[in-house]
PDB file of C-alpha atoms in Angstrom:
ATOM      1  CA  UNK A 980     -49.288  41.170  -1.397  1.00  0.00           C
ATOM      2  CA  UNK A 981     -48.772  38.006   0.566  1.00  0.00           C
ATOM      3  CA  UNK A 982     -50.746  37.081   3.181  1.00  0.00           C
ATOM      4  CA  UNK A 983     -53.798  38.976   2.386  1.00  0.00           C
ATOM      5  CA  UNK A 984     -57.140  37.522   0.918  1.00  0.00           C
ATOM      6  CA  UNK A 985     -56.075  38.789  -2.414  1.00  0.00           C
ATOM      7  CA  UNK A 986     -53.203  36.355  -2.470  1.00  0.00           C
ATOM      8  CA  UNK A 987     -55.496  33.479  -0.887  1.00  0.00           C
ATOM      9  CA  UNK A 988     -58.155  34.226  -3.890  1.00  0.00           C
ATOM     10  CA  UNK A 989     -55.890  34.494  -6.571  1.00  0.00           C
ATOM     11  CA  UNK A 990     -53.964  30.883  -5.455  1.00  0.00           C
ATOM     12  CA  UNK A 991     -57.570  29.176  -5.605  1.00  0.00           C
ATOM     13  CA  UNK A 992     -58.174  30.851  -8.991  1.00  0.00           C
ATOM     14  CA  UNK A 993     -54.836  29.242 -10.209  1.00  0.00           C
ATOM     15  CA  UNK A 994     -55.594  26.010  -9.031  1.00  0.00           C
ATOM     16  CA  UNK A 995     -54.003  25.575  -5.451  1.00  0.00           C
ATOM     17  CA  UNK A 996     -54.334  22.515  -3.280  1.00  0.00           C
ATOM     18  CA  UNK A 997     -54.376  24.744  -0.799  1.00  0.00           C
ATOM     19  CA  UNK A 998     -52.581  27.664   1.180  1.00  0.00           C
ATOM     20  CA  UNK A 999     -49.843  28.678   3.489  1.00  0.00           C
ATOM     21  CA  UNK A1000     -50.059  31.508   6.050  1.00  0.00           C
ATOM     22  CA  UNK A1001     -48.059  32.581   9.297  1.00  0.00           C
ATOM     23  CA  UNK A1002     -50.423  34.078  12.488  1.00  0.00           C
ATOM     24  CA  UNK A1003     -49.543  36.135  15.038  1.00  0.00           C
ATOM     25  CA  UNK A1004     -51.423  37.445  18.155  1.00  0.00           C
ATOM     26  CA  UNK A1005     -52.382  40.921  18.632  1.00  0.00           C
ATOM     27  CA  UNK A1006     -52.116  42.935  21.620  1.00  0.00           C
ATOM     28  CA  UNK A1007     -56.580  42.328  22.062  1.00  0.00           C
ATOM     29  CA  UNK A1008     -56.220  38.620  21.500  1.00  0.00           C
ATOM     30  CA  UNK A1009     -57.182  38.324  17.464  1.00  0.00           C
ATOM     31  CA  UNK A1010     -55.603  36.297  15.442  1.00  0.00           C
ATOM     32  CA  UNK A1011     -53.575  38.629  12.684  1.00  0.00           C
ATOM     33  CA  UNK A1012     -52.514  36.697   9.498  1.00  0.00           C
ATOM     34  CA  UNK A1013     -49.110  37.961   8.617  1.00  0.00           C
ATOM     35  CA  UNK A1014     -45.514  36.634   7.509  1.00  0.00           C
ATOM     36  CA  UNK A1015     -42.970  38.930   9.922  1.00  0.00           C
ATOM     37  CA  UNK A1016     -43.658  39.923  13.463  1.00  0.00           C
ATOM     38  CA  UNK A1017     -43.528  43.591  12.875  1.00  0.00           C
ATOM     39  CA  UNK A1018     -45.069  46.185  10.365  1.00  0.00           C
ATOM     40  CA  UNK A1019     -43.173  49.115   8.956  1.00  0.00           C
ATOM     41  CA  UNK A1020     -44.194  51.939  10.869  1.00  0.00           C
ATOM     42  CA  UNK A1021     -46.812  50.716  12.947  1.00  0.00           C
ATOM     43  CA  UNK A1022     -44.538  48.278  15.063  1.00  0.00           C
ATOM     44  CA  UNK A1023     -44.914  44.701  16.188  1.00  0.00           C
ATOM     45  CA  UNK A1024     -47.877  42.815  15.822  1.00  0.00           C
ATOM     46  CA  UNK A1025     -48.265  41.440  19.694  1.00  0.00           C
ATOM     47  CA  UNK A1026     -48.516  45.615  20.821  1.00  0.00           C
ATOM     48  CA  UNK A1027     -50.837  46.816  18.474  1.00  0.00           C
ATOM     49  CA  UNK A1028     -54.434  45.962  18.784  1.00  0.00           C
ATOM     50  CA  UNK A1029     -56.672  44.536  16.044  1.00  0.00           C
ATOM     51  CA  UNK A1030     -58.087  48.141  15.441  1.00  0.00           C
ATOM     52  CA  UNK A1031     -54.375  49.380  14.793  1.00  0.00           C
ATOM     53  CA  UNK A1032     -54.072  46.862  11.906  1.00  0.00           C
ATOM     54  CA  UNK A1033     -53.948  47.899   8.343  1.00  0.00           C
ATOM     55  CA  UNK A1034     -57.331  47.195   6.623  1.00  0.00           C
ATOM     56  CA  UNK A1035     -55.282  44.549   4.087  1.00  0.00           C
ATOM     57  CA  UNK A1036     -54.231  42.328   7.476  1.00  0.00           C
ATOM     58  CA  UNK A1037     -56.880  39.685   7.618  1.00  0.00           C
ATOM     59  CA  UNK A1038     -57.527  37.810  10.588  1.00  0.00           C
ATOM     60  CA  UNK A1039     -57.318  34.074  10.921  1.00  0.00           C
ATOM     61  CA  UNK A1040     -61.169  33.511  10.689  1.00  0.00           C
ATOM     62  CA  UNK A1041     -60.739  36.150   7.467  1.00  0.00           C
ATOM     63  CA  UNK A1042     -58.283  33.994   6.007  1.00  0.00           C
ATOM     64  CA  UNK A1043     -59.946  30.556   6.326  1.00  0.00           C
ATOM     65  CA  UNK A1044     -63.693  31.784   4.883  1.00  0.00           C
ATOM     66  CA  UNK A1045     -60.964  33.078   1.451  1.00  0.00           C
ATOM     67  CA  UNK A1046     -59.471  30.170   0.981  1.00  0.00           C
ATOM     68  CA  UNK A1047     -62.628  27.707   1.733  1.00  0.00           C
ATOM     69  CA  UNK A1048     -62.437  24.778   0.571  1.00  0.00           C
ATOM     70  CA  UNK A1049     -58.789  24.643  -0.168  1.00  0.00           C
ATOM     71  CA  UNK A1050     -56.708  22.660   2.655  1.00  0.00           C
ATOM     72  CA  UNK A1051     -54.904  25.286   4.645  1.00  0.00           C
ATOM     73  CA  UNK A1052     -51.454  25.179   6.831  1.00  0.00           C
ATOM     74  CA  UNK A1053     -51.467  27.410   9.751  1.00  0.00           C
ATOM     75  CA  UNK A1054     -48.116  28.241  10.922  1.00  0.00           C
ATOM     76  CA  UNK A1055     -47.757  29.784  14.194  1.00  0.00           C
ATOM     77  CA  UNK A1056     -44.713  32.388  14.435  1.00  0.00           C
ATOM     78  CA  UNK A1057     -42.957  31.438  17.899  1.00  0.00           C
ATOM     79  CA  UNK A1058     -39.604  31.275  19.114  1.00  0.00           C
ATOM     80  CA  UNK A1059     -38.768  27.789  19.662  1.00  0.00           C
ATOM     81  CA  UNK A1060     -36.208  28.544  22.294  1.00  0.00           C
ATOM     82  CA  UNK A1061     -38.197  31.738  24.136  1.00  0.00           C
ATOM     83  CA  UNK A1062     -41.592  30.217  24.858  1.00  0.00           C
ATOM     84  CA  UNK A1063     -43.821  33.380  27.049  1.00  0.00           C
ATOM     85  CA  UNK A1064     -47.685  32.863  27.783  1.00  0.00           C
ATOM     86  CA  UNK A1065     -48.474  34.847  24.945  1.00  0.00           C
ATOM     87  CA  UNK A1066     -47.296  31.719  23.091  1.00  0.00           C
ATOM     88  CA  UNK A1067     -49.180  29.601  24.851  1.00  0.00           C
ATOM     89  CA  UNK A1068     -52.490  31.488  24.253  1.00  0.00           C
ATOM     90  CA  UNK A1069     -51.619  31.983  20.294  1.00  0.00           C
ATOM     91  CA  UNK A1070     -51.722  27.934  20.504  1.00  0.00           C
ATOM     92  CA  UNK A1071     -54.981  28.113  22.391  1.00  0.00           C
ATOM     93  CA  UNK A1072     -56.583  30.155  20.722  1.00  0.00           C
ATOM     94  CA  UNK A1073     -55.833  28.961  16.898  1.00  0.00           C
ATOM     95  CA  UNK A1074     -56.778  25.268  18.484  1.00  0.00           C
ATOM     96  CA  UNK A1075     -60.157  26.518  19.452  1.00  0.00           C
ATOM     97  CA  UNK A1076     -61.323  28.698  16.411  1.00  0.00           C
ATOM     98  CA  UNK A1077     -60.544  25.192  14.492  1.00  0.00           C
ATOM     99  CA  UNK A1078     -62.572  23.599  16.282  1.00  0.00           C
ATOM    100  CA  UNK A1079     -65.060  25.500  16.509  1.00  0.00           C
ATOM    101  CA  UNK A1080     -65.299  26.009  13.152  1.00  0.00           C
ATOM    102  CA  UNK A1081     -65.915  22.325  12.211  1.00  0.00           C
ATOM    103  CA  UNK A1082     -63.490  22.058   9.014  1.00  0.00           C
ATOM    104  CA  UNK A1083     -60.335  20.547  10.783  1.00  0.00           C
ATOM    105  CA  UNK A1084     -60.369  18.117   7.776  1.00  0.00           C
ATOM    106  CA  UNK A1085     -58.891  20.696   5.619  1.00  0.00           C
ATOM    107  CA  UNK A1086     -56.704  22.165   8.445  1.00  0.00           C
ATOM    108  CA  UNK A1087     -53.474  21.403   9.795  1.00  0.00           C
ATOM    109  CA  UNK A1088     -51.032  23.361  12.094  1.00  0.00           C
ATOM    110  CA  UNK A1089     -47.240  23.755  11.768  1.00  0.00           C
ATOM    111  CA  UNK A1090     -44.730  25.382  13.888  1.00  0.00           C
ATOM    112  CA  UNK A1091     -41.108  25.732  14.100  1.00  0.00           C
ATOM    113  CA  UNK A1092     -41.446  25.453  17.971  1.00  0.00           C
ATOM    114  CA  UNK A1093     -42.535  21.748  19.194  1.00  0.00           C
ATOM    115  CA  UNK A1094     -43.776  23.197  22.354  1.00  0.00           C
ATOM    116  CA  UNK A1095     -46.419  25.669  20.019  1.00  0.00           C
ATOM    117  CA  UNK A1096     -47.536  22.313  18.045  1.00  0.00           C
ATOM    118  CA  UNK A1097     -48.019  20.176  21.120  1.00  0.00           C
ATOM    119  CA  UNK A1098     -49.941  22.714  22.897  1.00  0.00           C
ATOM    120  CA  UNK A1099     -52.272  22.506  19.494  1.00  0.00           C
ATOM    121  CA  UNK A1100     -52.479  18.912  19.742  1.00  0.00           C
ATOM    122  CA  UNK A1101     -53.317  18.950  23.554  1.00  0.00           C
ATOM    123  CA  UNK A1102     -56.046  21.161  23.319  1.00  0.00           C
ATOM    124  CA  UNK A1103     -57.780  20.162  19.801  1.00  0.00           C
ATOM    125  CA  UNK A1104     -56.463  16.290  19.130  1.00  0.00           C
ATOM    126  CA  UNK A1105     -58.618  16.245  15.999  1.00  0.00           C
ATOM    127  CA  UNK A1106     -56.266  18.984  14.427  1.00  0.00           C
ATOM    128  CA  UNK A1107     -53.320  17.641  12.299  1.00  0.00           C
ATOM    129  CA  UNK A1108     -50.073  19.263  13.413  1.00  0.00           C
ATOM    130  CA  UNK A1109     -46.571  19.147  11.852  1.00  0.00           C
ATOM    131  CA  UNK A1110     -43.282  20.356  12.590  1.00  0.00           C
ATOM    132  CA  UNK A1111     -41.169  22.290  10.612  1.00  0.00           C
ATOM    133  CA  UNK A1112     -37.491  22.388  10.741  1.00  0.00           C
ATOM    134  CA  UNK A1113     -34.893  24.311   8.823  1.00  0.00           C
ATOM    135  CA  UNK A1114     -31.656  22.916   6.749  1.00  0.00           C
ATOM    136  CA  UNK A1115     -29.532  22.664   9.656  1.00  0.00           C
ATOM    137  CA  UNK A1116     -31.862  19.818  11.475  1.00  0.00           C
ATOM    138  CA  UNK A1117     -31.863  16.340  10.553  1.00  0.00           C
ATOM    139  CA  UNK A1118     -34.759  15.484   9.128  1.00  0.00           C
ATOM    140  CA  UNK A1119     -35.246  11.631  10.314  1.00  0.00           C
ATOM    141  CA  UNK A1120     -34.177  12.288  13.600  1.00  0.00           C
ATOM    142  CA  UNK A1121     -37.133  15.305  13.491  1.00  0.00           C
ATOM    143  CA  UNK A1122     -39.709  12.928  12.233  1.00  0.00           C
ATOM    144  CA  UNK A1123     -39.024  10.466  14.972  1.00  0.00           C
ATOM    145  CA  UNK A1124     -39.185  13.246  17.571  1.00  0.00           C
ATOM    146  CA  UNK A1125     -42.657  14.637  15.612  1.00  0.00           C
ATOM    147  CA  UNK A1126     -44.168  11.107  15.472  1.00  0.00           C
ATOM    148  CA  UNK A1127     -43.419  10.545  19.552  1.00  0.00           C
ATOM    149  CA  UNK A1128     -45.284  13.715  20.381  1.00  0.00           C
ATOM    150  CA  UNK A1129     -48.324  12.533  18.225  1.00  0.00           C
ATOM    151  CA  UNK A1130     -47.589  14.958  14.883  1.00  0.00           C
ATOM    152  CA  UNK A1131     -48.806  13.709  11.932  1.00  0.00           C
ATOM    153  CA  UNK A1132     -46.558  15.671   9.424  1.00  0.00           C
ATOM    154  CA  UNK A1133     -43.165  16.903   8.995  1.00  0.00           C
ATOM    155  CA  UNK A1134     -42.299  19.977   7.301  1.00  0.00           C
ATOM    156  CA  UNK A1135     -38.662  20.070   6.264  1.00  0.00           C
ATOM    157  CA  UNK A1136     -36.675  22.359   3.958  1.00  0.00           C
ATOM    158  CA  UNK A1137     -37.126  20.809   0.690  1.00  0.00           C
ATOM    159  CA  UNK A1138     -33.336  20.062   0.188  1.00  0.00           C
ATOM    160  CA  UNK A1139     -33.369  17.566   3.199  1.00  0.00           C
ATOM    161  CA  UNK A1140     -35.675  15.186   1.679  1.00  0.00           C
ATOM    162  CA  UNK A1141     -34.392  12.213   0.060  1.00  0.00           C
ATOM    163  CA  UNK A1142     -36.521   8.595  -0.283  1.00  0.00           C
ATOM    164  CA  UNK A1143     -35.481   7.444   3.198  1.00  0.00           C
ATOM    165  CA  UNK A1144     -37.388  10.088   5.000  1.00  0.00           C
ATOM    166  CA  UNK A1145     -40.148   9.817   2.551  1.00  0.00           C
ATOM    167  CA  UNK A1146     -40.579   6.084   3.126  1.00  0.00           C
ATOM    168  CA  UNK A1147     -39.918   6.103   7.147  1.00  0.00           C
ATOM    169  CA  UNK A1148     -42.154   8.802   7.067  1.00  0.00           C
ATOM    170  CA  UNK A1149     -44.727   6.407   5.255  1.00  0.00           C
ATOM    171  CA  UNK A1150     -44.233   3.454   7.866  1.00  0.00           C
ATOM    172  CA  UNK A1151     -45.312   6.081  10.388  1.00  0.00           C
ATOM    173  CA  UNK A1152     -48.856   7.380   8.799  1.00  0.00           C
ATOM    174  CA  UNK A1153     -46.734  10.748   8.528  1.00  0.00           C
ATOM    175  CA  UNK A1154     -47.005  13.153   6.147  1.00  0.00           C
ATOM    176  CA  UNK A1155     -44.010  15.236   4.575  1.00  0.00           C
ATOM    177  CA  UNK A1156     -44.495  18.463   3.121  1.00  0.00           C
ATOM    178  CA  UNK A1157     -41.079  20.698   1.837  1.00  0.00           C
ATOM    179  CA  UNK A1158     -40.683  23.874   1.918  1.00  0.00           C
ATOM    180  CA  UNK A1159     -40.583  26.289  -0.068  1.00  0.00           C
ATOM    181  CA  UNK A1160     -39.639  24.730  -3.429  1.00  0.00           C
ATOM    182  CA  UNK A1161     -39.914  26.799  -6.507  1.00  0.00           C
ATOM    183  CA  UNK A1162     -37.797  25.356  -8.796  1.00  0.00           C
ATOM    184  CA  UNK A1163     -39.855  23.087 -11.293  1.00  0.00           C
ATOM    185  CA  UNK A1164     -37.168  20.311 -11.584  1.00  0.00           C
ATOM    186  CA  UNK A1165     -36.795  19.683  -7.489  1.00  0.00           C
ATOM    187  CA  UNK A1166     -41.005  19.829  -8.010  1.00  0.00           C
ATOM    188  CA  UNK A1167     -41.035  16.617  -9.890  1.00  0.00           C
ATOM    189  CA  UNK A1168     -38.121  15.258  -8.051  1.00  0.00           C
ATOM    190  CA  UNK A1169     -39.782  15.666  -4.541  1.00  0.00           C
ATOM    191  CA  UNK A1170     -43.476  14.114  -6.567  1.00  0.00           C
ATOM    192  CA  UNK A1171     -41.399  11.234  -7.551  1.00  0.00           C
ATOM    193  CA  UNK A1172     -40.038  10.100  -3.972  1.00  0.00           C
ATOM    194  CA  UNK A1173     -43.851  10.811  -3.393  1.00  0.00           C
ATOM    195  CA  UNK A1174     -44.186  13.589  -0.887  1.00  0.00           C
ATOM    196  CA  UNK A1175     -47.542  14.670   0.517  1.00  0.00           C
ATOM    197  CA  UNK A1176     -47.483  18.373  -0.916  1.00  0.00           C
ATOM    198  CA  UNK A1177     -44.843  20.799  -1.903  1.00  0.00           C
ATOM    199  CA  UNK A1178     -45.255  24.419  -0.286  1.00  0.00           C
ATOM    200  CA  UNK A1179     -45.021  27.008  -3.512  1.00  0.00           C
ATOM    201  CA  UNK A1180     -44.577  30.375  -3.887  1.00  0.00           C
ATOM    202  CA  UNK A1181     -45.260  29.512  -7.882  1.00  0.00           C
ATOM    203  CA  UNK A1182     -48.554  27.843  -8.558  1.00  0.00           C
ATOM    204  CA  UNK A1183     -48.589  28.073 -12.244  1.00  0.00           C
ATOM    205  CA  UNK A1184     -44.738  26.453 -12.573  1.00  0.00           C
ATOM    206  CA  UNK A1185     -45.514  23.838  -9.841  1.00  0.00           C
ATOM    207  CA  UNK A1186     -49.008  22.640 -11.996  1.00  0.00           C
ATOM    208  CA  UNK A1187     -47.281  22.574 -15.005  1.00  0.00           C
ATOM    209  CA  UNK A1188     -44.649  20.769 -14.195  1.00  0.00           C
ATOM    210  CA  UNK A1189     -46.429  18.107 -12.172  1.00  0.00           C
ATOM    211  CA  UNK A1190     -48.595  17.959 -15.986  1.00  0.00           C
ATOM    212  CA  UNK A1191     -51.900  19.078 -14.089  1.00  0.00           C
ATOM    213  CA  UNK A1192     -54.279  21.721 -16.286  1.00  0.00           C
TER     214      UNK A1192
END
């Protein structure tokens, strides 16, 4: 099951860089580590409280102590175009467990929305943030938007990256990272125009076919 610190335990054991998860906030303020906004049955995330979770949810905090010492990206699930205050307290409150827990070296926060990223940044500066954006966006004009709010990453569909974005992305200190690429050839393709990461939902395929053990 995604998600869960099964899935974060078994990626380390197959030799992960590190991890992808999505958070959401629940109705008591805890950060829930989960993909969709809803769970069959029980209903959507930001009503329930923690104690309404299933016991295979982990929280944020649950999440990071699974996956220690891997380098994890935090995505934060808002709606880039119907920001609420329950946004801007998700932002708030992921910005302060990272700091608080010392190990923003291995951390970095993404977000579809630019408003969720650069609330991150605002309150925790020493947190790396990056923006995703989906195939529709164009990518350079996304990195120069990321790199004037302070980002230091982009995280674009993996089809939109070519070697011009990877190399303007360079001039900037930027970092790109695709998403979600599980095909082995666009693996090597993407490590040749020398990308910071791939995001994976195939560990085994993407070692093998970068020819690490």
């Amino acid at each position: 099951r995604e998600n869960t610190v099964a899935a974060f335990v078994a990626a380390r054991a197959l030799g992960a860089d590190g991890i992808e998860l999505d958070v959401h906030l629940t109705a008591d303020g805890v950060l829930a580590v989960h993909h969709d906004p809803t769970l069959p049955e029980r209903g959507r995330i930001s009503e329930l409280t923690s104690d309404e979770l299933p016991d295979w949810l982990p929280s944020l905090a649950q999440a990071l102590d699974a996956s220690r010492p891997l380098w994890v990206n935090i995505e934060l699930k808002s709606e880039p175009e119907n920001w609420t205050a329950s946004d801007d307290l998700l932002a708030a409150k992921v910005a302060e467990l990272a700091v608080s827990r010392e190990e923003s070296d291995r951390l970095v926060v993404s977000s579809f929305s630019l408003q969720a990223i650069d609330a991150v940044r605002a309150a925790a500066p020493q947190v790396a943030t990056a923006l995703l954006i989906g195939p529709a966006e164009f990518a350079l004009d996304a990195l120069a938007t990321a790199h004037d709010h302070g980002h230091l990453g982009l995280h674009p569909f993996y089809l939109a990256v070519d070697e011009p974005l990877v190399s303007a992305a360079k001039a900037l200190l930027m970092a790109i990272r695709p998403w979600t690429v599980d095909d082995p050839r666009f693996i090597v393709a993407l490590a040749g125009m020398g990308v910071d990461a791939v995001i994976t939902n195939d560990v085994a395929a993407a070692l093998k076919a970068l020819g690490r053990p």
